[in-house]
Short mmCIF file of C-alpha atoms and ligand atoms in Angstrom, two decimals:
data_model
loop_
_atom_site.label_atom_id
_atom_site.label_comp_id
_atom_site.label_asym_id
_atom_site.label_seq_id
_atom_site.Cartn_x
_atom_site.Cartn_y
_atom_site.Cartn_z
CA MET A 1 -36.88 -51.04 26.64
CA ASP A 2 -36.85 -54.80 26.52
CA ARG A 3 -38.78 -57.61 28.09
CA PHE A 4 -35.91 -59.46 29.80
CA ARG A 5 -36.32 -58.72 33.52
CA TYR A 6 -35.50 -60.30 36.85
CA GLN A 7 -38.52 -61.17 39.02
CA ASN A 8 -37.98 -62.69 42.45
CA GLY A 9 -34.34 -63.29 41.60
CA GLU A 10 -35.00 -65.12 38.32
CA LEU A 11 -34.63 -63.90 34.76
CA TYR A 12 -37.83 -63.83 32.73
CA CYS A 13 -38.38 -63.27 29.04
CA GLU A 14 -41.80 -61.64 28.98
CA ASP A 15 -43.79 -63.99 31.28
CA VAL A 16 -41.61 -67.08 30.92
CA PRO A 17 -38.72 -67.98 33.24
CA ALA A 18 -35.47 -68.32 31.30
CA ALA A 19 -34.64 -71.41 33.34
CA GLN A 20 -37.76 -73.17 32.05
CA ILE A 21 -36.74 -72.59 28.43
CA ALA A 22 -33.18 -73.75 29.08
CA ALA A 23 -34.40 -76.87 30.88
CA ARG A 24 -36.71 -77.88 28.03
CA ALA A 25 -34.94 -76.58 24.92
CA GLY A 26 -31.40 -77.19 26.17
CA THR A 27 -28.42 -74.85 26.00
CA PRO A 28 -26.95 -72.91 24.34
CA VAL A 29 -30.20 -71.35 23.20
CA TYR A 30 -31.14 -67.98 21.72
CA VAL A 31 -34.33 -66.56 23.23
CA TYR A 32 -36.21 -63.74 21.51
CA SER A 33 -39.04 -61.58 22.82
CA ALA A 34 -41.82 -60.88 20.32
CA ALA A 35 -43.07 -57.86 22.30
CA THR A 36 -39.59 -56.31 22.24
CA LEU A 37 -39.21 -56.79 18.50
CA ARG A 38 -42.59 -55.14 17.89
CA HIS A 39 -41.86 -52.35 20.35
CA HIS A 40 -38.58 -51.40 18.67
CA TYR A 41 -40.09 -51.60 15.20
CA ARG A 42 -42.92 -49.29 16.27
CA ALA A 43 -40.58 -46.86 18.02
CA ILE A 44 -38.72 -46.25 14.76
CA ALA A 45 -41.91 -46.13 12.68
CA GLU A 46 -43.47 -43.59 15.05
CA ALA A 47 -40.36 -41.42 15.40
CA PHE A 48 -40.02 -41.12 11.63
CA ALA A 49 -43.78 -40.98 10.91
CA PRO A 50 -43.65 -37.40 9.50
CA LEU A 51 -41.54 -38.81 6.63
CA ASN A 52 -43.85 -41.80 6.16
CA PRO A 53 -40.82 -43.98 5.48
CA LEU A 54 -40.66 -47.57 4.32
CA LEU A 55 -38.83 -49.49 7.06
CA CYS A 56 -36.84 -52.34 5.56
CA PHE A 57 -35.55 -54.51 8.40
CA ALA A 58 -31.95 -55.59 7.72
CA VAL A 59 -32.43 -59.35 7.39
CA LYS A 60 -28.72 -60.00 7.98
CA SER A 61 -29.05 -58.94 11.62
CA LEU A 62 -31.57 -61.68 12.53
CA ASP A 63 -32.84 -63.82 9.72
CA ASN A 64 -35.07 -66.49 11.24
CA THR A 65 -38.15 -66.73 9.02
CA HIS A 66 -40.52 -66.64 12.01
CA ILE A 67 -39.02 -63.34 13.11
CA LEU A 68 -39.28 -61.93 9.58
CA ARG A 69 -42.93 -62.98 9.48
CA LEU A 70 -43.59 -61.20 12.77
CA LEU A 71 -41.98 -58.02 11.44
CA ALA A 72 -43.73 -58.28 8.06
CA GLU A 73 -47.03 -58.46 9.94
CA ALA A 74 -46.03 -55.28 11.79
CA GLY A 75 -45.62 -53.62 8.37
CA SER A 76 -41.91 -54.07 7.73
CA GLY A 77 -40.22 -54.43 4.38
CA PHE A 78 -36.76 -55.97 4.13
CA ASP A 79 -33.22 -55.01 3.22
CA VAL A 80 -31.55 -58.11 1.79
CA VAL A 81 -28.01 -58.85 0.65
CA SER A 82 -28.27 -62.23 -1.04
CA GLY A 83 -30.55 -64.57 -2.94
CA GLY A 84 -30.85 -66.58 0.26
CA GLU A 85 -32.19 -63.57 2.14
CA ILE A 86 -34.70 -62.91 -0.66
CA ALA A 87 -35.84 -66.52 -0.36
CA ARG A 88 -36.28 -66.10 3.40
CA ALA A 89 -38.19 -62.83 3.03
CA LEU A 90 -40.54 -64.42 0.50
CA ARG A 91 -40.99 -67.50 2.67
CA ALA A 92 -41.98 -65.13 5.48
CA GLY A 93 -44.78 -63.82 3.27
CA THR A 94 -43.28 -60.46 2.37
CA ASP A 95 -44.60 -58.34 -0.45
CA PRO A 96 -41.63 -58.32 -2.91
CA ALA A 97 -42.41 -54.66 -3.60
CA LYS A 98 -41.06 -53.98 -0.09
CA ILE A 99 -37.65 -55.60 -0.67
CA VAL A 100 -34.52 -53.56 -1.33
CA TYR A 101 -31.40 -55.43 -2.36
CA SER A 102 -27.95 -54.22 -1.30
CA GLY A 103 -24.55 -55.92 -1.67
CA VAL A 104 -21.44 -55.54 -3.80
CA ALA A 105 -21.27 -59.01 -5.33
CA LYS A 106 -24.75 -59.81 -6.66
CA THR A 107 -24.47 -62.78 -9.02
CA ASP A 108 -26.35 -63.20 -12.30
CA ARG A 109 -28.50 -65.88 -10.71
CA GLU A 110 -29.37 -63.65 -7.76
CA ILE A 111 -30.15 -60.69 -10.00
CA ARG A 112 -32.38 -62.79 -12.27
CA GLU A 113 -34.28 -64.14 -9.27
CA ALA A 114 -34.77 -60.68 -7.80
CA VAL A 115 -35.93 -59.27 -11.16
CA SER A 116 -38.37 -62.13 -11.67
CA VAL A 117 -40.06 -61.73 -8.27
CA GLY A 118 -40.27 -57.95 -8.76
CA ILE A 119 -38.37 -56.45 -5.82
CA LYS A 120 -38.72 -52.74 -5.15
CA MET A 121 -35.18 -51.65 -5.88
CA PHE A 122 -31.58 -52.75 -6.42
CA ASN A 123 -29.09 -50.75 -4.40
CA VAL A 124 -26.30 -50.72 -6.98
CA GLU A 125 -22.77 -50.54 -5.66
CA SER A 126 -20.56 -50.11 -8.77
CA GLU A 127 -20.51 -49.18 -12.46
CA ALA A 128 -19.84 -52.79 -13.43
CA GLU A 129 -22.83 -53.98 -11.41
CA PHE A 130 -25.11 -51.42 -13.09
CA GLU A 131 -24.04 -52.59 -16.54
CA ASN A 132 -24.73 -56.20 -15.59
CA LEU A 133 -28.10 -55.29 -14.09
CA SER A 134 -29.04 -53.45 -17.27
CA ARG A 135 -28.06 -56.45 -19.42
CA LEU A 136 -30.05 -58.90 -17.26
CA GLY A 137 -33.00 -56.52 -16.92
CA GLY A 138 -33.07 -56.16 -20.71
CA GLU A 139 -33.08 -59.94 -21.13
CA ALA A 140 -35.92 -60.34 -18.64
CA GLY A 141 -37.98 -57.62 -20.28
CA ARG A 142 -39.37 -56.51 -16.92
CA PRO A 143 -39.19 -53.12 -15.23
CA VAL A 144 -36.12 -52.80 -12.99
CA ARG A 145 -35.44 -49.97 -10.60
CA ALA A 146 -32.10 -49.02 -9.09
CA SER A 147 -30.63 -46.66 -6.59
CA LEU A 148 -26.98 -45.69 -6.53
CA ARG A 149 -25.21 -46.37 -3.25
CA ILE A 150 -22.93 -43.47 -2.49
CA ASN A 151 -20.22 -43.08 0.11
CA PRO A 152 -20.64 -39.64 1.64
CA ASP A 153 -17.25 -40.07 3.37
CA VAL A 154 -18.45 -39.58 6.93
CA TYR A 155 -17.90 -41.89 9.82
CA ASP A 156 -18.47 -42.17 13.53
CA PRO A 157 -15.19 -42.40 15.47
CA ARG A 158 -16.84 -44.85 17.92
CA THR A 159 -17.77 -47.32 15.19
CA HIS A 160 -15.43 -50.30 14.98
CA VAL A 161 -13.16 -50.13 11.93
CA LYS A 162 -14.55 -53.48 10.77
CA THR A 163 -18.13 -52.15 10.62
CA ALA A 164 -17.57 -48.58 9.33
CA THR A 165 -18.64 -48.50 5.68
CA GLY A 166 -19.40 -44.96 4.50
CA ARG A 167 -15.85 -43.84 3.78
CA LYS A 168 -14.20 -43.29 0.41
CA GLU A 169 -11.85 -46.22 0.76
CA SER A 170 -14.58 -48.80 1.08
CA LYS A 171 -15.63 -51.69 -1.09
CA PHE A 172 -19.24 -50.54 -0.70
CA GLY A 173 -20.99 -48.09 -3.02
CA VAL A 174 -19.22 -45.42 -5.05
CA ASP A 175 -17.48 -42.33 -3.88
CA ILE A 176 -19.95 -39.40 -3.73
CA ASP A 177 -17.68 -37.43 -6.11
CA ARG A 178 -18.29 -40.04 -8.80
CA ALA A 179 -22.09 -39.90 -8.51
CA GLU A 180 -22.75 -37.22 -11.13
CA VAL A 181 -20.69 -38.98 -13.77
CA PHE A 182 -22.49 -42.19 -12.82
CA PHE A 183 -25.87 -40.57 -13.49
CA GLN A 184 -24.62 -38.98 -16.72
CA THR A 185 -23.47 -42.40 -17.91
CA TYR A 186 -26.36 -44.56 -16.71
CA GLY A 187 -29.16 -42.17 -15.66
CA ARG A 188 -31.09 -42.63 -18.91
CA ASP A 189 -30.67 -46.36 -19.31
CA ALA A 190 -33.31 -48.17 -21.39
CA ASN A 191 -33.58 -51.18 -19.07
CA VAL A 192 -33.09 -49.80 -15.58
CA ALA A 193 -34.75 -46.75 -14.01
CA LEU A 194 -32.01 -45.13 -11.94
CA ASP A 195 -33.93 -42.63 -9.83
CA ALA A 196 -32.77 -43.11 -6.25
CA LEU A 197 -29.78 -42.82 -3.94
CA ASP A 198 -28.84 -44.86 -0.94
CA LEU A 199 -26.17 -44.90 1.70
CA HIS A 200 -25.16 -46.85 4.76
CA ILE A 201 -22.51 -45.13 6.82
CA GLY A 202 -21.71 -47.86 9.33
CA SER A 203 -23.00 -49.84 12.25
CA PRO A 204 -23.55 -48.93 15.00
CA ILE A 205 -23.55 -45.12 14.68
CA TYR A 206 -23.80 -43.66 18.16
CA SER A 207 -25.24 -40.22 17.37
CA ALA A 208 -27.38 -38.47 14.79
CA GLU A 209 -24.52 -36.22 13.79
CA PRO A 210 -22.86 -38.46 11.14
CA TYR A 211 -26.29 -38.91 9.52
CA VAL A 212 -26.76 -35.15 9.46
CA ARG A 213 -23.43 -34.69 7.66
CA ALA A 214 -24.20 -37.52 5.24
CA ILE A 215 -27.70 -36.21 4.45
CA ASP A 216 -26.38 -32.70 4.01
CA ARG A 217 -23.94 -33.90 1.35
CA THR A 218 -26.54 -36.13 -0.26
CA LEU A 219 -29.16 -33.36 -0.49
CA ALA A 220 -26.60 -31.12 -2.21
CA LEU A 221 -25.95 -33.93 -4.69
CA ILE A 222 -29.68 -34.46 -5.27
CA GLU A 223 -30.16 -30.76 -5.99
CA SER A 224 -27.37 -30.82 -8.51
CA LEU A 225 -28.65 -34.02 -10.15
CA ARG A 226 -32.17 -32.59 -10.35
CA ALA A 227 -30.80 -29.43 -11.95
CA LYS A 228 -29.28 -31.64 -14.65
CA GLY A 229 -32.65 -33.26 -15.29
CA PHE A 230 -32.30 -36.47 -13.29
CA ALA A 231 -35.41 -37.23 -11.26
CA ILE A 232 -34.44 -38.50 -7.80
CA ARG A 233 -37.52 -39.93 -6.13
CA THR A 234 -36.19 -42.07 -3.30
CA LEU A 235 -33.49 -41.77 -0.66
CA ASP A 236 -32.53 -44.85 1.35
CA LEU A 237 -30.58 -43.92 4.49
CA GLY A 238 -29.43 -47.46 5.26
CA GLY A 239 -29.15 -48.76 8.81
CA GLY A 240 -26.81 -48.22 11.72
CA PHE A 241 -28.98 -46.90 14.57
CA ALA A 242 -27.27 -48.03 17.76
CA ALA A 243 -28.74 -50.26 20.44
CA ASP A 244 -28.19 -50.35 24.18
CA TYR A 245 -25.47 -52.88 24.90
CA GLU A 246 -25.35 -50.97 28.19
CA GLU A 247 -28.42 -49.37 29.73
CA GLY A 248 -29.15 -45.88 28.44
CA ARG A 249 -25.95 -45.56 26.40
CA SER A 250 -27.42 -45.24 22.90
CA PRO A 251 -29.68 -42.66 21.34
CA LEU A 252 -33.32 -43.64 20.90
CA ALA A 253 -35.07 -43.70 17.54
CA ALA A 254 -36.63 -40.36 18.48
CA ASP A 255 -33.17 -38.82 19.02
CA TYR A 256 -32.06 -39.73 15.50
CA ALA A 257 -35.43 -38.69 14.07
CA GLY A 258 -35.31 -35.34 15.86
CA GLN A 259 -32.37 -34.31 13.68
CA ILE A 260 -33.09 -36.26 10.51
CA VAL A 261 -36.81 -35.59 10.02
CA PRO A 262 -36.56 -31.77 9.69
CA MET A 263 -33.86 -32.16 7.02
CA LEU A 264 -36.05 -34.35 4.81
CA LYS A 265 -39.62 -33.33 5.60
CA ASP A 266 -40.03 -31.05 2.60
CA SER A 267 -37.66 -32.85 0.24
CA GLY A 268 -40.38 -34.58 -1.73
CA LEU A 269 -38.35 -37.78 -1.42
CA GLU A 270 -39.66 -41.20 -0.54
CA ILE A 271 -37.54 -42.25 2.46
CA ILE A 272 -36.36 -45.78 3.22
CA LEU A 273 -34.62 -46.89 6.43
CA GLU A 274 -32.83 -50.21 6.92
CA PRO A 275 -32.61 -50.72 10.69
CA GLY A 276 -31.41 -54.07 11.98
CA ARG A 277 -29.60 -53.83 15.29
CA GLN A 278 -31.91 -51.29 16.94
CA ILE A 279 -34.84 -53.65 16.43
CA ALA A 280 -33.17 -57.01 17.09
CA CYS A 281 -30.28 -56.48 19.51
CA ASN A 282 -32.11 -56.25 22.82
CA ALA A 283 -34.90 -58.53 21.65
CA GLY A 284 -32.62 -61.54 22.12
CA VAL A 285 -30.38 -63.17 24.72
CA LEU A 286 -28.14 -66.20 24.58
CA LEU A 287 -28.55 -68.64 27.46
CA THR A 288 -25.58 -70.86 28.23
CA ARG A 289 -24.66 -73.25 31.04
CA VAL A 290 -21.46 -73.25 33.02
CA GLN A 291 -19.58 -76.49 32.29
CA TYR A 292 -16.50 -76.00 34.39
CA VAL A 293 -14.89 -73.38 36.59
CA LYS A 294 -11.13 -73.31 36.25
CA GLN A 295 -8.12 -71.37 37.44
CA GLY A 296 -5.41 -70.52 34.86
CA GLY A 297 -2.48 -68.79 36.56
CA SER A 298 -3.95 -65.70 38.19
CA LYS A 299 -7.05 -65.93 36.01
CA LYS A 300 -10.37 -67.53 36.74
CA PHE A 301 -12.33 -68.98 33.83
CA LEU A 302 -16.01 -69.77 33.54
CA ILE A 303 -16.10 -72.33 30.78
CA VAL A 304 -19.57 -72.39 29.24
CA ASP A 305 -21.38 -74.47 26.60
CA ALA A 306 -21.71 -71.52 24.18
CA ALA A 307 -18.66 -70.38 22.25
CA MET A 308 -17.46 -68.05 19.51
CA THR A 309 -19.30 -70.40 17.13
CA ASP A 310 -22.56 -69.21 18.73
CA LEU A 311 -21.66 -65.54 19.26
CA ILE A 312 -18.59 -64.32 17.41
CA ARG A 313 -18.89 -60.58 18.12
CA PRO A 314 -16.49 -60.49 21.10
CA ALA A 315 -13.82 -62.43 19.17
CA LEU A 316 -14.29 -60.45 15.97
CA TYR A 317 -14.87 -56.88 17.14
CA ASP A 318 -13.96 -56.98 20.85
CA SER A 319 -17.66 -56.32 21.44
CA GLU A 320 -18.79 -56.23 25.02
CA HIS A 321 -22.05 -57.95 25.91
CA PHE A 322 -23.42 -57.71 29.42
CA VAL A 323 -23.42 -61.16 31.03
CA TRP A 324 -25.07 -62.16 34.31
CA PRO A 325 -26.47 -65.32 35.92
CA ALA A 326 -30.10 -66.10 35.12
CA LYS A 327 -30.66 -66.75 38.84
CA LEU A 328 -29.52 -64.13 41.34
CA PRO A 329 -27.95 -65.05 44.67
CA ALA A 330 -30.49 -64.98 47.53
CA GLY A 331 -31.48 -61.42 48.33
CA ALA A 332 -29.44 -59.83 45.50
CA GLU A 333 -30.88 -56.93 43.51
CA PRO A 334 -31.23 -57.11 39.72
CA PRO A 335 -28.01 -55.66 38.26
CA PRO A 336 -27.83 -52.49 36.19
CA ARG A 337 -26.72 -53.51 32.69
CA ARG A 338 -23.25 -51.99 32.84
CA ILE A 339 -20.19 -53.88 31.64
CA SER A 340 -18.27 -52.58 34.66
CA HIS A 341 -20.93 -53.63 37.17
CA ALA A 342 -19.32 -55.81 39.84
CA ALA A 343 -21.08 -58.27 42.10
CA GLU A 344 -20.40 -57.92 45.80
CA GLY A 345 -18.00 -60.62 46.89
CA GLY A 346 -17.34 -61.72 43.29
CA VAL A 347 -13.96 -62.13 41.62
CA PRO A 348 -13.19 -61.20 37.98
CA VAL A 349 -13.69 -64.03 35.51
CA ASP A 350 -13.26 -64.59 31.80
CA VAL A 351 -16.23 -66.33 30.20
CA VAL A 352 -14.92 -68.68 27.53
CA GLY A 353 -16.21 -71.42 25.26
CA GLY A 354 -14.89 -74.79 24.21
CA VAL A 355 -13.49 -73.93 20.78
CA CYS A 356 -9.79 -74.48 20.21
CA GLU A 357 -8.87 -70.82 19.70
CA SER A 358 -7.61 -68.38 22.29
CA SER A 359 -9.92 -65.76 20.75
CA ASP A 360 -12.87 -67.88 21.88
CA PHE A 361 -14.34 -65.77 24.64
CA LEU A 362 -17.73 -64.22 25.39
CA ALA A 363 -16.65 -61.77 28.09
CA LYS A 364 -13.43 -60.81 29.85
CA GLY A 365 -12.64 -59.60 33.35
CA ARG A 366 -16.23 -59.46 34.64
CA THR A 367 -16.96 -59.59 38.35
CA LEU A 368 -19.97 -61.89 38.47
CA PRO A 369 -21.70 -63.47 41.43
CA PRO A 370 -20.12 -66.85 42.21
CA MET A 371 -21.19 -69.47 39.67
CA GLU A 372 -20.89 -73.24 39.59
CA ARG A 373 -21.08 -76.06 37.13
CA GLY A 374 -24.66 -76.30 35.83
CA ASP A 375 -25.60 -72.65 36.50
CA LEU A 376 -27.27 -70.70 33.75
CA LEU A 377 -25.56 -67.57 32.40
CA THR A 378 -27.30 -64.94 30.24
CA VAL A 379 -25.53 -63.09 27.47
CA PHE A 380 -27.67 -60.00 26.90
CA SER A 381 -28.16 -57.90 23.76
CA ALA A 382 -27.44 -60.89 21.53
CA GLY A 383 -30.44 -60.71 19.18
CA ALA A 384 -28.63 -58.89 16.36
CA TYR A 385 -25.64 -60.44 14.59
CA GLY A 386 -25.76 -63.31 17.07
CA PHE A 387 -27.22 -66.54 15.77
CA VAL A 388 -26.87 -65.35 12.16
CA MET A 389 -23.08 -65.30 12.44
CA SER A 390 -22.87 -68.71 14.07
CA SER A 391 -20.92 -71.56 12.52
CA GLN A 392 -20.29 -75.27 12.92
CA TYR A 393 -16.54 -74.81 13.47
CA ASN A 394 -15.14 -77.66 15.57
CA SER A 395 -18.19 -79.63 14.36
CA ARG A 396 -20.41 -77.95 16.88
CA PRO A 397 -24.11 -78.19 15.98
CA ARG A 398 -25.74 -74.75 15.99
CA ALA A 399 -27.89 -73.64 18.95
CA ALA A 400 -31.68 -73.64 19.04
CA GLU A 401 -33.75 -70.45 18.70
CA VAL A 402 -36.87 -69.80 20.76
CA LEU A 403 -39.54 -67.12 20.41
CA VAL A 404 -41.52 -65.96 23.45
CA GLU A 405 -44.89 -64.23 23.27
CA GLY A 406 -46.39 -63.43 26.66
CA ASP A 407 -46.53 -66.67 28.64
CA ALA A 408 -46.14 -68.86 25.55
CA TRP A 409 -42.93 -69.92 23.86
CA ARG A 410 -41.92 -72.10 20.96
CA VAL A 411 -38.80 -73.37 19.28
CA ILE A 412 -38.45 -71.52 15.96
CA ARG A 413 -35.23 -73.30 14.97
CA ARG A 414 -34.42 -76.66 16.45
CA ARG A 415 -30.97 -77.40 17.76
CA GLU A 416 -28.84 -78.93 15.02
CA THR A 417 -27.97 -82.62 15.27
CA TYR A 418 -24.83 -84.53 14.33
CA ASP A 419 -26.67 -85.56 11.16
CA ASP A 420 -27.01 -81.88 10.26
CA LEU A 421 -23.22 -81.58 10.46
CA PHE A 422 -22.69 -83.88 7.49
CA ALA A 423 -26.06 -83.48 5.76
CA ALA A 424 -24.54 -81.63 2.80
CA GLU A 425 -21.49 -83.87 2.40
CA CYS A 426 -21.66 -86.26 -0.53
CA ASP A 427 -22.00 -90.02 -0.02
CA VAL A 428 -21.30 -90.24 3.70
N1 LLP B 1 -28.09 -51.70 5.48
C1 LLP B 1 -26.90 -52.09 4.99
C2 LLP B 1 -26.60 -51.85 3.59
C3 LLP B 1 -25.98 -52.72 5.85
O1 LLP B 1 -24.80 -53.10 5.36
C4 LLP B 1 -26.31 -52.94 7.21
C5 LLP B 1 -25.38 -53.62 8.10
C6 LLP B 1 -27.58 -52.54 7.64
C7 LLP B 1 -28.45 -51.90 6.77
C8 LLP B 1 -28.06 -52.75 9.07
O2 LLP B 1 -27.29 -52.07 9.99
P1 LLP B 1 -27.79 -52.02 11.53
O3 LLP B 1 -29.05 -51.18 11.59
O4 LLP B 1 -28.06 -53.40 11.96
O5 LLP B 1 -26.69 -51.40 12.27
N2 LLP B 1 -21.75 -57.90 12.22
C9 LLP B 1 -21.58 -56.54 12.71
C10 LLP B 1 -22.47 -55.57 12.01
C11 LLP B 1 -22.31 -55.57 10.52
C12 LLP B 1 -23.27 -54.62 9.86
C13 LLP B 1 -23.28 -54.80 8.40
N3 LLP B 1 -24.22 -54.00 7.72
C14 LLP B 1 -21.81 -56.54 14.21
O6 LLP B 1 -22.03 -57.60 14.79
O7 LLP B 1 -21.74 -55.49 14.85
#
């Protein structure tokens, strides 16, 4: 479900025409739907309600402070991976006791900051990191809690190699076979309470089955650790629930929960989930205007004002986002969101940006309705890992971000200016 729909041939976000936002806020612009964010958050919370989990939204997927505030008000905690993300979560008004901190390279400064604000838990990813955390926790003289991130060595064959993380040969976490020795070495540390496990097997994971295998292995480990006298109170399952880049292609929260909940209902464990994409992906679109239409050999190009600097997923992972004009040709039906959907009378086009790289494309070989200079194109399912991965490469100011609630909308991040491009350079 999302709240981007065509009405009378025009795309709306909730009750606001996309064209109105583009006209006033300019393009490229990210547009988010508040109702969709809340709906997806609630769907996960309700599906997993029998486990009474703490949902920690993965800040990395969509980190605008206004969005974090909206989710915090809905009850969300946050999964963070840097001091910057902690700062954002706090600025959004989060209770620090709802922050879990993952990441393989936490610096001393970041650890000190997290200890001093009193986050819920450090998801520790190596022996060396645990030793450092213990040292810094001891210095601070404050209670510190940690979970060990394990790699259960499962993966989903449909997950892109660049976003699969739960395997043995991964920089993340420690191999599940090393977990018992880890607890024997550090499980009774004076400065850090190590009483939890966490995992994140990849993103997106297109079925519940890899989670089932991972949980199965993890529960066996927990039983063995408990038998050796280590209290395991919390299990953090990480993120990875898929989102519909094409209509009806991904499992719903309830589908994952249907298999996961029975496995954990009587475990006595506090459960944490770190969803990002399933909440944010279809809550955002990227609106861009056609600059030029051009023929290159046998190929037709739609050259638009957004580029890989605004949305890098196609260039980086060959990700496919559904793209379609924000205004339909007279009499045309709203399209099904299928990558292969072809407009009658259209010809295949590549949608490309203005960056000087041949990997700068947003979509390839799509049969769209005819489009002209000035027309507005919508890149759907762009809310997660969209704006957050943007850059200023080619000295392109970053796009604006807009949040829609019903018939109201506001800019929640202004478009960057040329001054922003050199704001951090010294003496210019
Ligand atoms: N927890 C941890 C420890 C993670 O590393 C991630 C994502 C998440 C939670 C959230 O996963 P999600 O629910 O959003 O799938 N840039 C890539 C995705 C990278 C994901 C990194 N980790 C993309 O655009 O597909």
